[in-house]
Amino acid sequence: MEQSVSVRPHGAPPADASHTEDQPQGKVQEVADKAQQQVGAATGRAREQVRDQVNRRSSDAGERVQSTAADVRSVAEELRRQGKDAPAKYAEQAAEKAERLGGYLHEADGDRILRDVEDLGRRNPCAVVAGGMALGFMASRLLKASSSERYRSAGEPAQSQPPRVHEGL
């Protein structure tokens, strides 16, 4: 009965150590690849949802803007009848621009609108920052107005007054 004894230098890993070390790395890489695929799929779904929402909302907004442009054009005609040509001219110019914007919003698809917004951001980042600040300010005002309305409708006083202290006590 012969026994073979392997001799390895001090600190050297066993012969099958590289095989056991590769297994955890392979599993980690497999999990990372799967996670990356899931993130990619979720990103694609989110992008598609944003595109659909932009399509729907831009068409609705385009119709509303065109309707408003028609109203402004009516105001311009009335101003002309009253002999106020300068304000009528400004109202007509505003109506023309609103009609063009409404047509663009109604006809453009989500990809085109998003691409145009990105291009605007690249060409004029200050305008995008200013627009974001303006939207944020309007949203904060809307939230403040709606919260005070909720307090009022709940029957709670908007501001409670401190109790009065009588001096004679």
XYZ file of N, CA and C in Angstrom:
507
model
N 0.835 -1.158 0.000
C 0.000 0.000 0.000
C 0.887 1.231 0.000
N 0.848 1.977 -1.095
C 1.682 3.165 -1.212
C 0.830 4.399 -1.017
N 1.357 5.311 -0.303
C 0.678 6.595 -0.096
C 1.503 7.668 -0.762
N 0.819 8.486 -1.499
C 1.555 9.589 -2.108
C 1.330 10.831 -1.267
N 2.343 11.500 -1.023
C 2.286 12.712 -0.241
C 2.766 13.844 -1.143
N 1.949 14.841 -1.249
C 2.377 15.981 -2.061
C 3.014 17.004 -1.148
N 4.066 17.508 -1.619
C 4.782 18.508 -0.842
C 4.640 19.841 -1.565
N 4.195 20.842 -0.847
C 4.065 22.175 -1.423
C 4.821 23.150 -0.559
N 5.311 24.157 -1.157
C 6.059 25.154 -0.387
C 5.139 25.859 0.609
N 5.709 26.376 1.661
C 4.960 27.079 2.701
C 4.241 28.299 2.127
N 2.916 28.398 2.371
C 2.140 29.535 1.887
C 1.572 29.334 0.495
N 1.922 28.251 -0.201
C 1.387 28.017 -1.545
C -0.012 27.441 -1.427
N -0.946 27.867 -2.287
C -2.308 27.340 -2.208
C -2.349 25.895 -2.669
N -3.357 25.150 -2.236
C -3.496 23.780 -2.701
C -3.716 23.766 -4.219
N -3.524 22.628 -4.833
C -3.599 22.511 -6.291
C -4.978 22.868 -6.820
N -6.053 22.576 -6.091
C -7.399 22.867 -6.587
C -7.928 24.213 -6.074
N -7.112 25.023 -5.471
C -7.540 26.301 -4.902
C -8.001 27.266 -5.983
N -7.333 27.299 -7.130
C -7.738 28.233 -8.171
C -9.128 27.889 -8.687
N -9.479 26.627 -8.699
C -10.805 26.220 -9.160
C -11.887 26.693 -8.181
N -11.632 26.597 -6.880
C -12.629 27.025 -5.902
C -12.716 28.537 -5.840
N -11.633 29.247 -6.139
C -11.673 30.708 -6.138
C -12.449 31.234 -7.349
N -12.399 30.563 -8.480
C -13.084 31.001 -9.685
C -14.598 30.860 -9.572
N -15.063 29.888 -8.801
C -16.503 29.676 -8.691
C -17.229 30.888 -8.092
N -16.802 31.440 -6.958
C -17.512 32.608 -6.435
C -17.438 33.802 -7.393
N -16.302 34.014 -8.047
C -16.193 35.135 -8.986
C -17.129 34.938 -10.172
N -17.259 33.716 -10.618
C -18.163 33.416 -11.728
C -19.599 33.686 -11.338
N -19.966 33.304 -10.123
C -21.333 33.549 -9.666
C -21.590 35.042 -9.489
N -20.617 35.746 -8.967
C -20.759 37.193 -8.790
C -20.937 37.856 -10.153
N -20.136 37.447 -11.130
C -20.253 38.014 -12.475
C -21.613 37.689 -13.087
N -22.099 36.479 -12.850
C -23.404 36.072 -13.372
C -24.527 36.921 -12.766
N -24.455 37.143 -11.454
C -25.455 37.975 -10.780
C -25.370 39.412 -11.283
N -24.153 39.919 -11.452
C -23.978 41.288 -11.949
C -24.538 41.430 -13.362
N -24.292 40.435 -14.218
C -24.826 40.481 -15.582
C -26.348 40.469 -15.574
N -26.934 39.632 -14.717
C -28.392 39.549 -14.641
C -28.977 40.876 -14.141
N -28.329 41.469 -13.138
C -28.798 42.751 -12.606
C -28.703 43.836 -13.677
N -27.626 43.826 -14.443
C -27.458 44.822 -15.500
C -28.532 44.660 -16.570
N -28.889 43.430 -16.903
C -29.957 43.196 -17.875
C -31.291 43.709 -17.353
N -31.558 43.477 -16.069
C -32.815 43.934 -15.486
C -32.882 45.457 -15.447
N -31.773 46.096 -15.118
C -31.736 47.563 -15.112
C -31.957 48.089 -16.522
N -31.339 47.463 -17.499
C -31.525 47.881 -18.890
C -32.974 47.742 -19.335
N -33.606 46.633 -18.949
C -35.013 46.420 -19.312
C -35.908 47.452 -18.623
N -35.648 47.721 -17.344
C -36.451 48.709 -16.608
C -36.261 50.098 -17.204
N -35.048 50.431 -17.599
C -34.780 51.726 -18.223
C -35.533 51.847 -19.545
N -35.531 50.779 -20.314
C -36.261 50.789 -21.584
C -37.754 50.974 -21.381
N -38.318 50.280 -20.375
C -39.749 50.432 -20.089
C -40.062 51.858 -19.635
N -39.210 52.416 -18.764
C -39.429 53.781 -18.278
C -39.354 54.778 -19.429
N -38.392 54.605 -20.306
C -38.237 55.502 -21.449
C -39.477 55.428 -22.350
N -39.995 54.225 -22.553
C -41.192 54.058 -23.378
C -42.409 54.720 -22.727
N -42.528 54.594 -21.415
C -43.650 55.223 -20.712
C -43.564 56.739 -20.788
N -42.366 57.290 -20.626
C -42.187 58.744 -20.726
C -42.562 59.207 -22.128
N -42.114 58.468 -23.131
C -42.411 58.823 -24.520
C -43.930 58.808 -24.762
N -44.616 57.784 -24.260
C -46.072 57.707 -24.431
C -46.779 58.862 -23.731
N -46.337 59.166 -22.509
C -46.956 60.273 -21.768
C -46.730 61.602 -22.495
N -45.527 61.808 -22.995
C -45.232 63.050 -23.719
C -46.099 63.128 -24.970
N -46.274 62.005 -25.676
C -47.135 61.989 -26.871
C -48.556 62.415 -26.529
N -49.120 61.782 -25.499
C -50.505 62.078 -25.140
C -50.669 63.512 -24.646
N -49.834 63.880 -23.721
C -49.984 65.201 -23.103
C -49.657 66.332 -24.078
N -48.710 66.110 -24.953
C -48.380 67.173 -25.904
C -49.513 67.373 -26.902
N -50.161 66.293 -27.297
C -51.303 66.439 -28.207
C -52.430 67.208 -27.531
N -52.717 66.863 -26.280
C -53.754 67.584 -25.529
C -53.386 69.055 -25.366
N -52.140 69.304 -24.986
C -51.691 70.687 -24.788
C -51.746 71.448 -26.106
N -51.375 70.800 -27.207
C -51.427 71.453 -28.513
C -52.830 71.894 -28.874
N -53.802 71.032 -28.596
C -55.192 71.394 -28.882
C -55.646 72.573 -28.021
N -55.259 72.559 -26.748
C -55.646 73.662 -25.859
C -54.992 74.967 -26.276
N -53.723 74.905 -26.659
C -53.014 76.119 -27.081
C -53.638 76.665 -28.358
N -53.988 75.789 -29.293
C -54.619 76.248 -30.525
C -55.988 76.874 -30.241
N -56.717 76.302 -29.296
C -58.006 76.875 -28.918
C -57.823 78.260 -28.301
N -56.817 78.390 -27.454
C -56.520 79.688 -26.847
C -56.091 80.692 -27.912
N -55.329 80.235 -28.889
C -54.896 81.120 -29.976
C -56.107 81.640 -30.749
N -57.094 80.784 -30.957
C -58.311 81.232 -31.646
C -59.035 82.288 -30.817
N -59.048 82.110 -29.489
C -59.677 83.109 -28.617
C -58.931 84.440 -28.682
N -57.608 84.375 -28.681
C -56.808 85.601 -28.751
C -57.030 86.299 -30.098
N -57.169 85.506 -31.163
C -57.441 86.092 -32.479
C -58.795 86.816 -32.476
N -59.779 86.236 -31.778
C -61.095 86.897 -31.661
C -60.977 88.218 -30.909
N -60.156 88.220 -29.871
C -59.928 89.453 -29.110
C -59.271 90.495 -30.023
N -58.323 90.051 -30.854
C -57.646 90.977 -31.770
C -58.638 91.592 -32.741
N -59.567 90.774 -33.247
C -60.584 91.304 -34.166
C -61.478 92.340 -33.469
N -61.844 92.047 -32.240
C -62.685 92.984 -31.484
C -61.931 94.294 -31.232
N -60.647 94.187 -30.905
C -59.846 95.400 -30.692
C -59.761 96.219 -31.976
N -59.639 95.560 -33.115
C -59.592 96.264 -34.402
C -60.904 96.992 -34.667
N -62.008 96.340 -34.351
C -63.310 96.978 -34.549
C -63.456 98.216 -33.685
N -62.802 98.192 -32.527
C -62.876 99.340 -31.624
C -61.866 100.422 -32.005
N -61.065 100.148 -33.051
C -60.107 101.140 -33.510
C -58.784 101.096 -32.759
N -58.540 100.053 -32.023
C -57.288 99.917 -31.261
C -56.355 98.985 -32.030
N -55.701 99.575 -33.041
C -54.882 98.769 -33.936
C -53.601 98.236 -33.297
N -52.940 99.031 -32.474
C -51.672 98.577 -31.877
C -51.887 97.355 -30.976
N -52.824 97.385 -30.012
C -53.045 96.186 -29.197
C -53.544 95.008 -30.038
N -54.324 95.306 -31.088
C -54.815 94.234 -31.958
C -53.656 93.548 -32.677
N -52.686 94.359 -33.089
C -51.513 93.800 -33.782
C -50.732 92.869 -32.847
N -50.536 93.304 -31.598
C -49.814 92.466 -30.630
C -50.590 91.179 -30.329
N -51.895 91.299 -30.224
C -52.722 90.118 -29.957
C -52.650 89.141 -31.127
N -52.642 89.652 -32.356
C -52.527 88.787 -33.531
C -51.182 88.092 -33.584
N -50.124 88.810 -33.255
C -48.791 88.201 -33.237
C -48.735 87.083 -32.189
N -49.318 87.344 -31.030
C -49.349 86.318 -29.981
C -50.166 85.119 -30.441
N -51.277 85.371 -31.134
C -52.118 84.281 -31.628
C -51.364 83.437 -32.654
N -50.605 84.087 -33.547
C -49.822 83.350 -34.551
C -48.795 82.445 -33.887
N -48.074 82.999 -32.916
C -47.063 82.190 -32.228
C -47.704 81.042 -31.463
N -48.842 81.314 -30.839
C -49.538 80.258 -30.102
C -50.034 79.180 -31.051
N -50.515 79.561 -32.230
C -50.967 78.571 -33.205
C -49.809 77.694 -33.676
N -48.658 78.318 -33.916
C -47.487 77.526 -34.324
C -47.069 76.557 -33.222
N -47.047 77.052 -31.984
C -46.689 76.182 -30.863
C -47.705 75.057 -30.714
N -48.978 75.379 -30.812
C -50.011 74.359 -30.701
C -49.902 73.314 -31.799
N -49.618 73.757 -33.012
C -49.429 72.819 -34.119
C -48.238 71.915 -33.884
N -47.149 72.490 -33.413
C -45.949 71.696 -33.118
C -46.251 70.650 -32.044
N -46.888 71.076 -30.952
C -47.193 70.140 -29.870
C -48.147 69.041 -30.327
N -49.093 69.410 -31.164
C -50.084 68.434 -31.631
C -49.465 67.431 -32.605
N -48.589 67.899 -33.484
C -48.036 67.050 -34.542
C -46.784 66.277 -34.119
N -45.965 66.825 -33.244
C -44.685 66.209 -32.896
C -44.903 64.992 -32.003
N -44.075 63.979 -32.216
C -44.134 62.807 -31.351
C -43.216 63.008 -30.148
N -43.300 62.100 -29.199
C -42.528 62.225 -27.963
C -41.036 62.274 -28.195
N -40.541 61.464 -29.135
C -39.097 61.459 -29.416
C -38.627 62.824 -29.906
N -39.391 63.409 -30.810
C -38.983 64.713 -31.357
C -38.990 65.785 -30.273
N -40.027 65.788 -29.440
C -40.121 66.800 -28.389
C -38.976 66.642 -27.400
N -38.723 65.398 -26.974
C -37.624 65.173 -26.027
C -36.286 65.561 -26.638
N -36.090 65.243 -27.921
C -34.840 65.608 -28.602
C -34.693 67.128 -28.679
N -35.799 67.819 -28.977
C -35.749 69.280 -29.061
C -35.463 69.912 -27.697
N -36.042 69.343 -26.639
C -35.784 69.859 -25.291
C -34.320 69.630 -24.916
N -33.793 68.447 -25.265
C -32.371 68.184 -24.991
C -31.483 69.149 -25.757
N -31.823 69.406 -27.025
C -31.036 70.358 -27.823
C -31.073 71.755 -27.218
N -32.251 72.172 -26.768
C -32.372 73.468 -26.114
C -31.482 73.518 -24.869
N -31.477 72.439 -24.095
C -30.653 72.379 -22.895
C -29.165 72.481 -23.212
N -28.765 71.889 -24.326
C -27.349 71.967 -24.718
C -26.985 73.366 -25.208
N -27.895 73.966 -25.975
C -27.611 75.298 -26.540
C -27.714 76.393 -25.503
N -28.669 76.266 -24.594
C -28.935 77.342 -23.646
C -29.254 76.768 -22.263
N -28.248 76.291 -21.549
C -28.503 75.672 -20.244
C -29.074 76.646 -19.217
N -28.758 77.926 -19.337
C -29.297 78.908 -18.387
C -30.811 79.000 -18.491
N -31.329 78.905 -19.708
C -32.782 78.962 -19.895
C -33.445 77.752 -19.245
N -32.810 76.589 -19.345
C -33.369 75.383 -18.741
C -33.361 75.508 -17.219
N -32.273 76.026 -16.666
C -32.191 76.208 -15.218
C -33.247 77.216 -14.757
N -33.364 78.320 -15.492
C -34.373 79.333 -15.128
C -35.779 78.760 -15.233
N -36.031 77.981 -16.276
C -37.339 77.350 -16.432
C -37.626 76.369 -15.302
N -36.617 75.603 -14.915
C -36.788 74.666 -13.797
C -37.076 75.389 -12.496
N -36.384 76.508 -12.287
C -36.638 77.285 -11.074
C -38.047 77.872 -11.087
N -38.477 78.355 -12.236
C -39.823 78.923 -12.346
C -40.879 77.848 -12.092
N -40.676 76.667 -12.670
C -41.621 75.569 -12.437
C -41.634 75.164 -10.967
N -40.466 75.112 -10.349
C -40.389 74.782 -8.926
C -41.098 75.804 -8.061
N -40.916 77.071 -8.406
C -41.588 78.135 -7.650
C -43.103 78.020 -7.798
N -43.558 77.794 -9.029
C -45.008 77.657 -9.245
C -45.556 76.436 -8.506
N -44.798 75.342 -8.512
C -45.257 74.147 -7.802
C -45.332 74.398 -6.301
N -44.358 75.134 -5.755
C -44.389 75.418 -4.315
C -45.581 76.312 -3.968
N -45.875 77.278 -4.820
C -47.031 78.155 -4.574
C -48.333 77.356 -4.657
N -48.402 76.443 -5.612
C -49.590 75.608 -5.758
C -49.782 74.724 -4.531
N -48.695 74.132 -4.057
C -48.785 73.290 -2.862
C -49.192 74.100 -1.644
N -48.638 75.288 -1.511
C -48.986 76.125 -0.364
C -50.460 76.523 -0.419
N -50.923 76.903 -1.590
C -52.324 77.295 -1.729
C -53.250 76.114 -1.460
N -52.878 74.947 -1.947
C -53.758 73.791 -1.744
C -53.737 73.332 -0.286
N -52.606 73.484 0.409
C -52.566 73.064 1.814
C -53.406 73.994 2.681
N -53.363 75.303 2.427
C -54.186 76.207 3.230
C -55.668 75.976 2.938
N -55.974 75.600 1.701
C -57.363 75.283 1.352
C -57.819 74.015 2.075
N -56.952 73.032 2.202
C -57.304 71.809 2.930
C -57.561 72.112 4.396
N -56.740 72.959 4.998
C -56.952 73.324 6.407
C -58.281 74.053 6.575
N -58.572 74.948 5.653
C -59.811 75.702 5.720
C -61.018 74.776 5.569
N -60.946 73.828 4.643
C -62.078 72.936 4.407
C -62.243 71.927 5.531
N -61.172 71.652 6.277
C -61.260 70.722 7.398
C -61.860 71.393 8.626
N -62.033 72.691 8.603
C -62.632 73.417 9.719
C -61.636 73.830 10.775
N -60.368 73.622 10.504
C -59.346 74.031 11.460
C -58.981 75.476 11.197
N -58.708 76.232 12.237
C -58.292 77.619 12.007
C -56.926 77.651 11.332
N -56.738 78.604 10.447
C -55.471 78.719 9.732
C -54.341 79.066 10.686
N -54.604 79.948 11.666
C -53.594 80.295 12.662
C -54.279 80.335 14.006
N -53.702 79.644 14.955
C -54.296 79.694 16.295
C -53.680 80.854 17.054
N -54.482 81.519 17.835
C -53.991 82.656 18.597
C -53.690 82.196 20.013
N -52.653 82.756 20.625
C -52.306 82.348 21.992
C -53.407 82.771 22.960
N -53.558 82.037 24.053
C -54.584 82.414 25.032
C -54.236 83.759 25.654
N -55.266 84.502 26.028
C -55.079 85.808 26.651
C -54.839 85.636 28.125
N -53.941 86.418 28.628
C -53.641 86.381 30.062
C -54.271 87.614 30.701
N -55.040 87.403 31.741
C -55.665 88.532 32.441
C -54.684 89.084 33.450
N -54.569 90.403 33.520
C -53.576 91.052 34.393
C -53.988 91.000 35.850
N -55.230 90.902 36.134
C -55.678 90.965 37.526
C -55.463 89.671 38.294
N -55.111 88.614 37.714
C -54.974 87.344 38.427
C -53.671 87.177 39.075
